[in-house]
Structures are given as C-alpha cells and as structure tokens.
Tab-separated table of C-alpha atoms in Angstrom:
chain	number	residue	atom	x	y	z
A	375	UNK	CA	61.567	12.939	-7.642
A	376	UNK	CA	61.369	9.787	-9.896
A	377	UNK	CA	59.525	7.482	-7.166
A	378	UNK	CA	57.123	10.480	-6.189
A	379	UNK	CA	56.311	11.421	-10.127
A	380	UNK	CA	55.731	6.978	-10.789
A	381	UNK	CA	53.598	6.669	-7.923
A	382	UNK	CA	51.752	10.262	-9.067
A	383	UNK	CA	51.500	8.544	-12.702
A	384	UNK	CA	49.734	5.465	-11.040
A	385	UNK	CA	47.310	6.844	-9.279
A	386	UNK	CA	45.764	9.117	-12.086
A	387	UNK	CA	46.352	5.930	-13.990
A	388	UNK	CA	43.895	4.766	-11.216
A	389	UNK	CA	41.638	7.716	-11.039
A	390	UNK	CA	41.484	7.475	-14.962
A	391	UNK	CA	40.270	3.731	-15.060
A	392	UNK	CA	37.979	3.898	-11.821
A	393	UNK	CA	36.105	7.076	-13.931
A	394	UNK	CA	35.682	5.278	-17.332
A	395	UNK	CA	34.588	1.965	-15.601
A	396	UNK	CA	32.186	3.907	-14.035
A	397	UNK	CA	30.732	5.051	-16.967
A	398	UNK	CA	31.047	1.211	-18.324
A	399	UNK	CA	29.270	0.435	-15.839
A	400	UNK	CA	26.518	3.127	-15.940
A	401	UNK	CA	25.995	2.650	-19.521
A	402	UNK	CA	25.540	-1.065	-19.337
A	403	UNK	CA	22.392	-0.566	-17.063
A	404	UNK	CA	20.836	1.892	-19.496
A	405	UNK	CA	21.746	4.775	-17.434
A	406	UNK	CA	23.626	7.235	-20.381
A	407	UNK	CA	23.835	10.266	-18.018
A	408	UNK	CA	25.947	8.929	-15.596
A	409	UNK	CA	27.922	7.416	-18.250
A	410	UNK	CA	28.181	10.160	-19.762
A	411	UNK	CA	29.333	12.526	-16.504
A	412	UNK	CA	31.792	10.299	-16.118
A	413	UNK	CA	33.352	10.057	-19.587
A	414	UNK	CA	33.093	13.664	-20.755
A	415	UNK	CA	36.097	14.925	-18.267
A	416	UNK	CA	38.614	11.665	-19.407
A	417	UNK	CA	37.534	13.058	-23.067
A	418	UNK	CA	38.271	16.468	-22.435
A	419	UNK	CA	41.471	15.461	-21.008
A	420	UNK	CA	42.755	12.969	-24.347
A	421	UNK	CA	41.934	9.630	-23.762
A	422	UNK	CA	40.877	8.028	-26.584
A	423	UNK	CA	38.517	5.170	-25.331
A	424	UNK	CA	36.337	8.644	-23.566
A	425	UNK	CA	36.414	10.292	-27.021
A	426	UNK	CA	35.137	7.009	-28.901
A	427	UNK	CA	32.473	6.815	-26.087
A	428	UNK	CA	31.132	9.660	-25.970
A	429	UNK	CA	31.262	9.795	-29.763
A	430	UNK	CA	28.445	6.829	-30.116
A	431	UNK	CA	26.357	8.121	-27.491
A	432	UNK	CA	26.242	11.306	-29.858
A	433	UNK	CA	25.467	9.394	-32.532
A	434	UNK	CA	23.366	7.099	-31.636
A	435	UNK	CA	21.466	9.786	-28.727
A	436	UNK	CA	22.128	7.995	-25.970
A	437	UNK	CA	21.755	10.371	-22.986
A	438	UNK	CA	22.096	13.102	-25.000
A	439	UNK	CA	20.480	14.607	-27.646
A	440	UNK	CA	21.542	13.520	-30.657
A	441	UNK	CA	24.626	15.272	-32.300
A	442	UNK	CA	26.156	14.381	-35.569
A	443	UNK	CA	28.482	16.816	-35.612
A	444	UNK	CA	29.253	16.335	-32.051
A	445	UNK	CA	30.027	12.392	-32.992
A	446	UNK	CA	32.399	12.970	-36.157
A	447	UNK	CA	34.107	15.862	-33.049
A	448	UNK	CA	34.228	12.986	-30.178
A	449	UNK	CA	35.270	10.110	-33.319
A	450	UNK	CA	38.296	12.367	-34.720
A	451	UNK	CA	39.879	13.125	-31.679
A	452	UNK	CA	39.898	8.886	-30.758
A	453	UNK	CA	41.255	8.105	-34.394
A	454	UNK	CA	43.772	10.906	-34.621
A	455	UNK	CA	45.119	8.375	-31.507
A	456	UNK	CA	44.946	5.572	-33.503
A	457	UNK	CA	41.475	4.264	-32.109
A	458	UNK	CA	40.821	1.701	-34.628
A	459	UNK	CA	36.739	1.637	-34.027
A	460	UNK	CA	36.695	5.168	-33.617
A	461	UNK	CA	38.128	4.997	-37.506
A	462	UNK	CA	35.933	3.181	-38.055
A	463	UNK	CA	33.081	5.158	-36.795
A	464	UNK	CA	34.214	7.710	-38.896
A	465	UNK	CA	34.363	6.063	-42.570
A	466	UNK	CA	31.039	4.628	-41.551
A	467	UNK	CA	30.171	8.386	-41.642
A	468	UNK	CA	31.998	9.374	-44.528
A	469	UNK	CA	30.349	6.427	-46.358
A	470	UNK	CA	26.573	7.340	-45.539
A	471	UNK	CA	27.121	10.996	-45.279
A	472	UNK	CA	25.527	11.259	-41.726
A	473	UNK	CA	26.580	14.407	-40.485
A	474	UNK	CA	29.224	14.802	-43.128
A	475	UNK	CA	29.075	15.659	-46.805
A	476	UNK	CA	29.266	11.701	-48.414
A	477	UNK	CA	32.650	11.499	-49.556
A	478	UNK	CA	33.317	8.405	-50.340
A	479	UNK	CA	37.187	8.867	-50.559
A	480	UNK	CA	37.643	9.951	-46.885
A	481	UNK	CA	35.399	6.935	-46.477
A	482	UNK	CA	38.493	5.004	-47.668
A	483	UNK	CA	40.950	6.980	-45.767
A	484	UNK	CA	39.372	5.753	-42.529
A	485	UNK	CA	38.531	2.210	-43.423
A	486	UNK	CA	42.163	1.806	-44.545
A	487	UNK	CA	43.437	2.867	-41.081
A	488	UNK	CA	41.328	0.881	-39.143
A	489	UNK	CA	41.741	-2.183	-41.149
A	490	UNK	CA	45.694	-1.708	-40.550
A	491	UNK	CA	44.900	-2.578	-37.465
A	492	UNK	CA	42.814	-5.298	-37.494
A	493	UNK	CA	39.238	-4.253	-37.411
A	494	UNK	CA	37.596	-7.081	-39.536
A	495	UNK	CA	34.477	-5.181	-40.438
A	496	UNK	CA	36.569	-2.139	-41.647
A	497	UNK	CA	38.893	-4.740	-43.507
A	498	UNK	CA	35.472	-5.892	-45.010
A	499	UNK	CA	33.527	-2.533	-45.952
A	500	UNK	CA	37.235	-1.678	-47.877
A	501	UNK	CA	36.569	-4.316	-50.004
A	502	UNK	CA	33.492	-3.792	-50.599
A	503	UNK	CA	34.585	0.334	-51.587
A	504	UNK	CA	37.408	-1.686	-53.433
A	505	UNK	CA	34.242	-3.809	-55.133
A	506	UNK	CA	32.583	-0.984	-55.924
A	507	UNK	CA	34.991	1.513	-57.056
A	508	UNK	CA	33.530	4.077	-54.580
A	509	UNK	CA	36.085	6.564	-53.008
A	510	UNK	CA	39.021	4.040	-54.986
A	511	UNK	CA	39.616	2.629	-58.362
A	512	UNK	CA	37.767	-0.990	-58.718
A	513	UNK	CA	39.683	-3.797	-58.369
A	514	UNK	CA	38.268	-7.130	-57.535
A	515	UNK	CA	41.768	-9.087	-56.388
A	516	UNK	CA	42.266	-6.200	-53.709
A	517	UNK	CA	38.869	-6.683	-52.436
A	518	UNK	CA	39.463	-10.237	-52.775
A	519	UNK	CA	41.848	-10.483	-50.276
A	520	UNK	CA	40.730	-7.813	-48.061
A	521	UNK	CA	37.239	-9.603	-47.845
A	522	UNK	CA	38.878	-13.047	-47.224
A	523	UNK	CA	41.253	-11.660	-44.649
A	524	UNK	CA	37.781	-10.501	-42.910
A	525	UNK	CA	36.506	-13.835	-43.306
A	526	UNK	CA	39.741	-15.575	-42.117
A	527	UNK	CA	39.436	-13.838	-38.722
A	528	UNK	CA	35.645	-14.367	-38.341
A	529	UNK	CA	33.500	-12.014	-40.201
A	530	UNK	CA	30.329	-14.545	-41.556
A	531	UNK	CA	29.278	-11.755	-44.172
A	532	UNK	CA	32.962	-11.514	-46.010
A	533	UNK	CA	32.755	-15.312	-47.126
A	534	UNK	CA	29.416	-14.316	-48.862
A	535	UNK	CA	31.631	-11.552	-49.879
A	536	UNK	CA	34.564	-12.960	-50.846
A	537	UNK	CA	32.564	-15.393	-53.723
A	538	UNK	CA	30.758	-12.627	-55.463
A	539	UNK	CA	34.639	-11.094	-55.790
A	540	UNK	CA	35.914	-14.336	-56.760
A	541	UNK	CA	33.364	-14.648	-59.727
A	542	UNK	CA	34.547	-11.829	-61.352
A	543	UNK	CA	37.967	-13.026	-61.250
A	544	UNK	CA	40.279	-15.732	-63.144
A	545	UNK	CA	41.321	-18.950	-61.403
A	546	UNK	CA	44.843	-17.514	-61.590
A	547	UNK	CA	43.903	-14.490	-60.305
A	548	UNK	CA	42.089	-15.948	-56.943
A	549	UNK	CA	44.481	-18.328	-56.182
A	550	UNK	CA	46.997	-15.289	-56.227
A	551	UNK	CA	44.107	-13.207	-54.386
A	552	UNK	CA	44.674	-16.985	-51.674
A	553	UNK	CA	48.364	-16.455	-51.598
A	554	UNK	CA	48.672	-12.436	-50.678
A	555	UNK	CA	45.832	-12.735	-47.790
A	556	UNK	CA	47.369	-15.885	-46.511
A	557	UNK	CA	50.989	-13.755	-46.548
A	558	UNK	CA	49.198	-10.759	-44.695
A	559	UNK	CA	47.409	-13.436	-42.426
A	560	UNK	CA	50.418	-14.929	-41.033
A	561	UNK	CA	52.079	-11.668	-41.502
A	562	UNK	CA	53.831	-10.575	-37.794
A	563	UNK	CA	53.684	-6.793	-39.255
A	564	UNK	CA	50.423	-6.780	-40.211
A	565	UNK	CA	50.022	-3.112	-40.207
A	566	UNK	CA	53.021	-2.409	-42.502
A	567	UNK	CA	52.082	-4.932	-45.042
A	568	UNK	CA	48.850	-3.928	-45.298
A	569	UNK	CA	49.540	-0.345	-45.622
A	570	UNK	CA	52.774	-1.395	-48.063
A	571	UNK	CA	50.531	-3.679	-50.335
A	572	UNK	CA	47.340	-1.105	-50.682
A	573	UNK	CA	49.654	2.067	-51.560
A	574	UNK	CA	51.643	-0.652	-54.089
A	575	UNK	CA	48.327	-1.125	-55.862
A	576	UNK	CA	47.529	2.441	-57.025
C-alpha cells in the first residue's frame, strides 16, 4: 500500500511539474493566456509558485485584466507558504498603496519575512524603510546593516544606499554595523539570526 501511495505521489508531482513547466514555456513566449490556464488549477491546489505567478499576471495585467485585488489574493496565498518573492511583492503593494491602502507597517512586516529568507531586494528595501522611518522607528545603523547585506549579495544599488546610511553614523557605529552584518552574512542560521537581531532592536 505504501508503495502505491509513493508511486501516486511521484506521478502527481511529475504531472504538476509538467503543467507548471508548460505554463512557464507559454509565458516565456508571451502566451499569457495559456500560462494562466496551466497555472490556475495548480494555484487552486495550493502550489505556491503557481500562486505567485498568478499574482504577477494579475498585478501586471498579463493575459488577463489587471486586478490588484486578485494579485493581492494570490500573493497572500503564496506568501503564507513562505514564498519569499510573494512576500516581497506584498510588501511593495503595501508600501506603494497599490490595490490596498498604503500601510508602511504591513510593508515592513512582509519585507522582514522575505529579507529573512535572503531576498536581496527585500533586504535593501527594508533598509530603506529603517533609514526613512517608514513603518518602523528610524534607525540608520539597522539600515546600514540591511543594505550592507544586500550589497554583499550583489545588489549594486544597495552600495550607494549603504554609503548614505554610513554618512549618518559615527565611525564606531559603522564599524559595529560592519561587524554585525558580517556575522549575519556568515550565519548558518541566517533567517533566525536576522529575525532575532531585528526583534532585539525594538
């Protein structure tokens, strides 16, 4: 019986992957209607990557009418499963007031979740929120740490933002921020360590 269940699970996984890949191939060709048809049933079955892709399609009006309410719905579904890019896109929607009332506190919440998973743009944007004091108390040291993490992970814009934050700090504070960001960057348990660090700074 266990062997049959494993075989069915493998067949289901292969079927899901095939449908997802067909949707991806269609989207790459600009055939968003076919992509939508492939991904919608998978999204309804709870597959986070398909939910995220539907969110993108509704957000940008690709193959379907632009609908921020539906984009928010599908991003939320994927974000609840820990899909970092969906968490980041939710943060953008709240930060920009796109499809929802502008809410910097909600934006910070979602940026944090994505940043903890190593999402570079989320780290950079969260640093910006700390630098501007939007949705969180202003803190240039934390801003520096976050944009430094993003810069060390390849975000070219973060380097400039790091220099802006550094100009607001004393040399000793910059050195300490460098030390903390290096510890976080080399952490074997990055998500928990970043979460603990941010929570300790309240």
